[in-house]
Coordinates of C-alpha atoms in Angstrom, one line a residue:
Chain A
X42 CA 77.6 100.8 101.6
X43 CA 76.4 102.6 104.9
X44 CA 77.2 105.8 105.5
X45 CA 80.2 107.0 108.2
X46 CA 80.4 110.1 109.9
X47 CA 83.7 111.3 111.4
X48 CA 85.0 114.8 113.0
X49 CA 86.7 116.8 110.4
X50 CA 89.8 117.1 112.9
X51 CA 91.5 116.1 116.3
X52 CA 94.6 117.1 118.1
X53 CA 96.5 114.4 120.4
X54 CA 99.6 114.9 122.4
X55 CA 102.6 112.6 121.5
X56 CA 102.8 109.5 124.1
X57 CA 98.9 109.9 124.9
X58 CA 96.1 107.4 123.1
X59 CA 94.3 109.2 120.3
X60 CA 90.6 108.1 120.1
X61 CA 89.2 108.6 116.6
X62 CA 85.1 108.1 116.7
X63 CA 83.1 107.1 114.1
X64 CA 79.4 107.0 113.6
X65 CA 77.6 104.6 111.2
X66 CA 74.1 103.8 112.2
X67 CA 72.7 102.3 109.3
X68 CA 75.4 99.7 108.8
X69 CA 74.0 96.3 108.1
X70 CA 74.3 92.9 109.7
X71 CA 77.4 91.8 106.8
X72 CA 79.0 95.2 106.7
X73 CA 82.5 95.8 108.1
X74 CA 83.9 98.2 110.2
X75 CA 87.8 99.2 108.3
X76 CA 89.9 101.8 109.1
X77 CA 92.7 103.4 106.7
X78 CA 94.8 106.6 107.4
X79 CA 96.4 108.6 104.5
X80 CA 99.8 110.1 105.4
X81 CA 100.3 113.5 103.4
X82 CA 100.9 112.4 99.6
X83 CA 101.2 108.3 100.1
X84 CA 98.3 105.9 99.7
X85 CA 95.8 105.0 102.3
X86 CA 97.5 102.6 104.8
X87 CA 94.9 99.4 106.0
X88 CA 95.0 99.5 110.3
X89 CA 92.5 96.8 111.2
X90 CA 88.8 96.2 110.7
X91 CA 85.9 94.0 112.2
X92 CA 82.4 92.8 112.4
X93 CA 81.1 92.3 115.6
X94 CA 84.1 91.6 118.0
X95 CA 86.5 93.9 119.4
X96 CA 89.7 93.8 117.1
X97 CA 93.5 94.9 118.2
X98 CA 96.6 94.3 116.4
X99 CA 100.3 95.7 116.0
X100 CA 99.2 99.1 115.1
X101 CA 95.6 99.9 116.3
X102 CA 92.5 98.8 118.7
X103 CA 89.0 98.5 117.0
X104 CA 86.6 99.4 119.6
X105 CA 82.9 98.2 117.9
X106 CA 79.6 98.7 120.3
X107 CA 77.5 96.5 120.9
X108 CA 74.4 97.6 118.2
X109 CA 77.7 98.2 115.8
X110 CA 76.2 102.1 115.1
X111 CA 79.4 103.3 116.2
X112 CA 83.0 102.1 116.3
X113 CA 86.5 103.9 118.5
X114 CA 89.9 103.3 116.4
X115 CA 92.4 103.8 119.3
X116 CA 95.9 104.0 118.8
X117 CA 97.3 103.6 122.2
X118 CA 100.6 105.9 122.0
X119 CA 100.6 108.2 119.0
X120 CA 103.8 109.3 118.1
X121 CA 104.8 111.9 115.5
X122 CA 104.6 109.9 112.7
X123 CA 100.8 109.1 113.3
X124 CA 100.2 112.3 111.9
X125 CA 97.5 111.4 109.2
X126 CA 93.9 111.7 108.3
X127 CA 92.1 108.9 108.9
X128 CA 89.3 106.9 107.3
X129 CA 86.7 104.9 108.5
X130 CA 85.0 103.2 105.9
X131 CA 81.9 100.3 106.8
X132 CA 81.4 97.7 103.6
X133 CA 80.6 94.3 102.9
X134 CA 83.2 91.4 102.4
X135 CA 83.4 90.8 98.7
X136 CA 86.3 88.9 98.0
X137 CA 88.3 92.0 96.2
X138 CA 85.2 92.6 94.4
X139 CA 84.4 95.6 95.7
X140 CA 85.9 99.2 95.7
X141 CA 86.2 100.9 99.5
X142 CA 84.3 104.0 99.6
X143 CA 86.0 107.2 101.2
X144 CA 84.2 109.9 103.3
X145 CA 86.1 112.8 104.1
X146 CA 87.7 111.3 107.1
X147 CA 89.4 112.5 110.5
X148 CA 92.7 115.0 110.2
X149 CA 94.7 113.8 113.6
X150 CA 97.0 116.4 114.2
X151 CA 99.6 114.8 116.9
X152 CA 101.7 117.6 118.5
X153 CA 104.9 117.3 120.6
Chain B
X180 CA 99.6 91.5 101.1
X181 CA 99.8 92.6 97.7
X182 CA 102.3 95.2 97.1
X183 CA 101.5 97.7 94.0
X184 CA 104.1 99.7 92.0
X185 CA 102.9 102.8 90.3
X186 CA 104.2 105.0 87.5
X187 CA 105.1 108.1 87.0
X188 CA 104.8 109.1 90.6
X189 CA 104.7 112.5 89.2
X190 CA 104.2 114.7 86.2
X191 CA 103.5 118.2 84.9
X192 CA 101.8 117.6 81.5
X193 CA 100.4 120.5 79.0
X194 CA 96.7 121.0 78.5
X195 CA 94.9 119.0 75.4
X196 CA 97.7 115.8 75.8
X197 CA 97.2 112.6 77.3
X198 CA 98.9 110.6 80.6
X199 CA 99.0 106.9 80.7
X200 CA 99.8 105.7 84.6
X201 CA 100.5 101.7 85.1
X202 CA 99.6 100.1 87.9
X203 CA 101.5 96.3 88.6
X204 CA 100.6 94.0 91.0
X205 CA 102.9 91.3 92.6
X206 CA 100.3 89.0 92.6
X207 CA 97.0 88.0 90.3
X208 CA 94.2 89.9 91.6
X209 CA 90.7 89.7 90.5
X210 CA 89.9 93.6 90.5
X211 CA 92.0 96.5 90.3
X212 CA 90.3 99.9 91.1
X213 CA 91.6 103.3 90.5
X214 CA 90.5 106.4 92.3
X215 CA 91.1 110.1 91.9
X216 CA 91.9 112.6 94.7
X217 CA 91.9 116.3 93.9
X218 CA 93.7 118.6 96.2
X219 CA 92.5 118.7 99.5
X220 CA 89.8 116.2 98.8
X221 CA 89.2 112.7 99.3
X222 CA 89.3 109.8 97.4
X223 CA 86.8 108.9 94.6
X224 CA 86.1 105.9 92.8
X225 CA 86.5 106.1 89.1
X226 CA 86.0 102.7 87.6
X227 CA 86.6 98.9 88.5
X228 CA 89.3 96.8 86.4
X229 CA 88.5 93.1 85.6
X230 CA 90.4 91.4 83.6
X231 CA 89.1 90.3 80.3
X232 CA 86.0 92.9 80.1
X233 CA 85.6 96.4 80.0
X234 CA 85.7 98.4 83.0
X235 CA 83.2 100.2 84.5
X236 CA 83.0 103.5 85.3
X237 CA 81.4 105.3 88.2
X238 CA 79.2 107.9 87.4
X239 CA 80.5 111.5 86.6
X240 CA 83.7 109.3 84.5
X241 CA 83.6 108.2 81.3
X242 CA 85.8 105.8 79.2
X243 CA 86.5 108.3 76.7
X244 CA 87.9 110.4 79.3
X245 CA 89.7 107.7 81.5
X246 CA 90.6 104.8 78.9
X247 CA 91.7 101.8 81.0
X248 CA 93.5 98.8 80.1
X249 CA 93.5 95.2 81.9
X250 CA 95.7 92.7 79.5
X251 CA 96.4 90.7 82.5
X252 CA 95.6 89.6 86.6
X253 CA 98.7 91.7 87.0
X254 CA 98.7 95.2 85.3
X255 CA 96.5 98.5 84.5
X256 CA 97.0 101.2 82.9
X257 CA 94.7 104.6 83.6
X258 CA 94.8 107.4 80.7
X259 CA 93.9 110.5 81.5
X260 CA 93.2 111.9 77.9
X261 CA 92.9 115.4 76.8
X262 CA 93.9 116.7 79.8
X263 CA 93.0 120.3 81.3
X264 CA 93.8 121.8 84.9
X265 CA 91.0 120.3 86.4
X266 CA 92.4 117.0 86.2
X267 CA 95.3 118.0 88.2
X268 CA 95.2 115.4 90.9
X269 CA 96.2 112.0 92.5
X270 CA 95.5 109.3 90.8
X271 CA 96.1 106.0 92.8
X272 CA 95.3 101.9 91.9
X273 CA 94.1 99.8 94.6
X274 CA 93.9 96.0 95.1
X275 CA 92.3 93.4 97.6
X276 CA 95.0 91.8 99.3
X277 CA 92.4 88.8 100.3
X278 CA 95.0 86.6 100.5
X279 CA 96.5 88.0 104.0
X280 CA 94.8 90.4 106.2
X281 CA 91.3 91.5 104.0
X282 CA 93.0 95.2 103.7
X283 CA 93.4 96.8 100.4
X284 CA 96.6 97.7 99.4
X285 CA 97.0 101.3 97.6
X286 CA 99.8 102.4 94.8
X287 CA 101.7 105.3 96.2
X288 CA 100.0 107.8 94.0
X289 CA 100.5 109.6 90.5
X290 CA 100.4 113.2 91.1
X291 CA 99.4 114.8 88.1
X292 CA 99.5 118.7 87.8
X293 CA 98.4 120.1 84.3
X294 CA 99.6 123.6 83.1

């Protein structure tokens, strides 16, 4: 699986959008962009993922550019309880086959 | 998607015994996989659960170490054997809930400490 870089840490004000980069330039053409976050001593959550396309559902916005190096997981009004770190994990499709691989991921810090 | 309920969710165990945590799925799966986070860390693969076969292990784990079980498309068990502090962590199954939105879903966790 390709490799994903991510800031160790980022502060966002509650009611603002929190942007959360991440940087995977070798990623190949079947690899997937997914996001997780991990709230302090529960299992890592799924947000969304995607290939190619920009993605948005209930929870998040998967912003994926165009050579798919890099990828933006926007939540558009963090609140409180978005308080997590978050993972952003790149990996092919394998039908439950295959284990997700976990970098050290992004600490959001949201404060009131 | 697939919702996973793990036990214990905690315990404190003495050094030298052993800690079997189950993992059971709602639904068949194909693969379970169970992962290790030590304090302050993130998570690492251990080994892949198929049904039927032995599991296999990633490297720096070994079966003798982490025995797991798979009778079934529904249930694992992890054993952490002849335990010392260093294994004080959180241990947490994972599944492919293919069937809805392609996420994985995660147990809550067993957070192991060892005295």
């Amino acid at each position: 699986d390709a490799k994903t870089t991510q800031p160790p840490s980022m502060d966002c004000a509650e009611g603002r959008a929190a942007n959360l980069p991440c940087n995977h330039s070798t990623i190949s053409g079947n690899e997937y962009v997914y996001w997780y976050r991990q709230i302090h001593s529960q299992g890592p959550q799924y947000i969304i993922h995607g290939l190619k396309n920009n993605e948005t559902n209930e929870m998040a916005s998967l912003i994926i550019t165009e050579d798919r190096k890099s990828s933006t997981l926007i939540l558009p009004h963090a609140t409180l309880r978005d308080t997590a770190v978050y993972y952003c994990i790149v990996s092919i499709r394998d039908t439950g086959r295959r284990a997700l691989t976990f970098g050290s991921g992004t600490r959001l810090q949201v404060q009131p | 998607s697939a919702v996973i309920s793990q036990k214990p969710s905690r315990d404190i165990c003495q050094r030298g015994t052993s800690l079997t945590i189950q993992c059971q799925v709602d639904s068949q799966v194909t693969m379970m996989f169970w992962y290790r986070q030590q304090p302050g860390q993130s998570l690492t693969l251990i080994a892949t659960a198929n049904q039927g076969s032995e599991a296999t292990y990633e490297s720096g784990f070994v079966i003798d170490k982490f025995p797991i079980s798979r009778p079934n498309l529904t249930f694992s068990t992890l054993t952490v054997s002849n335990m010392s502090p260093e294994d004080s962590s959180i241990y947490l199954c994972s599944v492919d809930s293919a069937q809805t939105n392609y996420g994985y879903t995660f147990g809550s966790g067993t957070r192991l400490t060892v005295v």
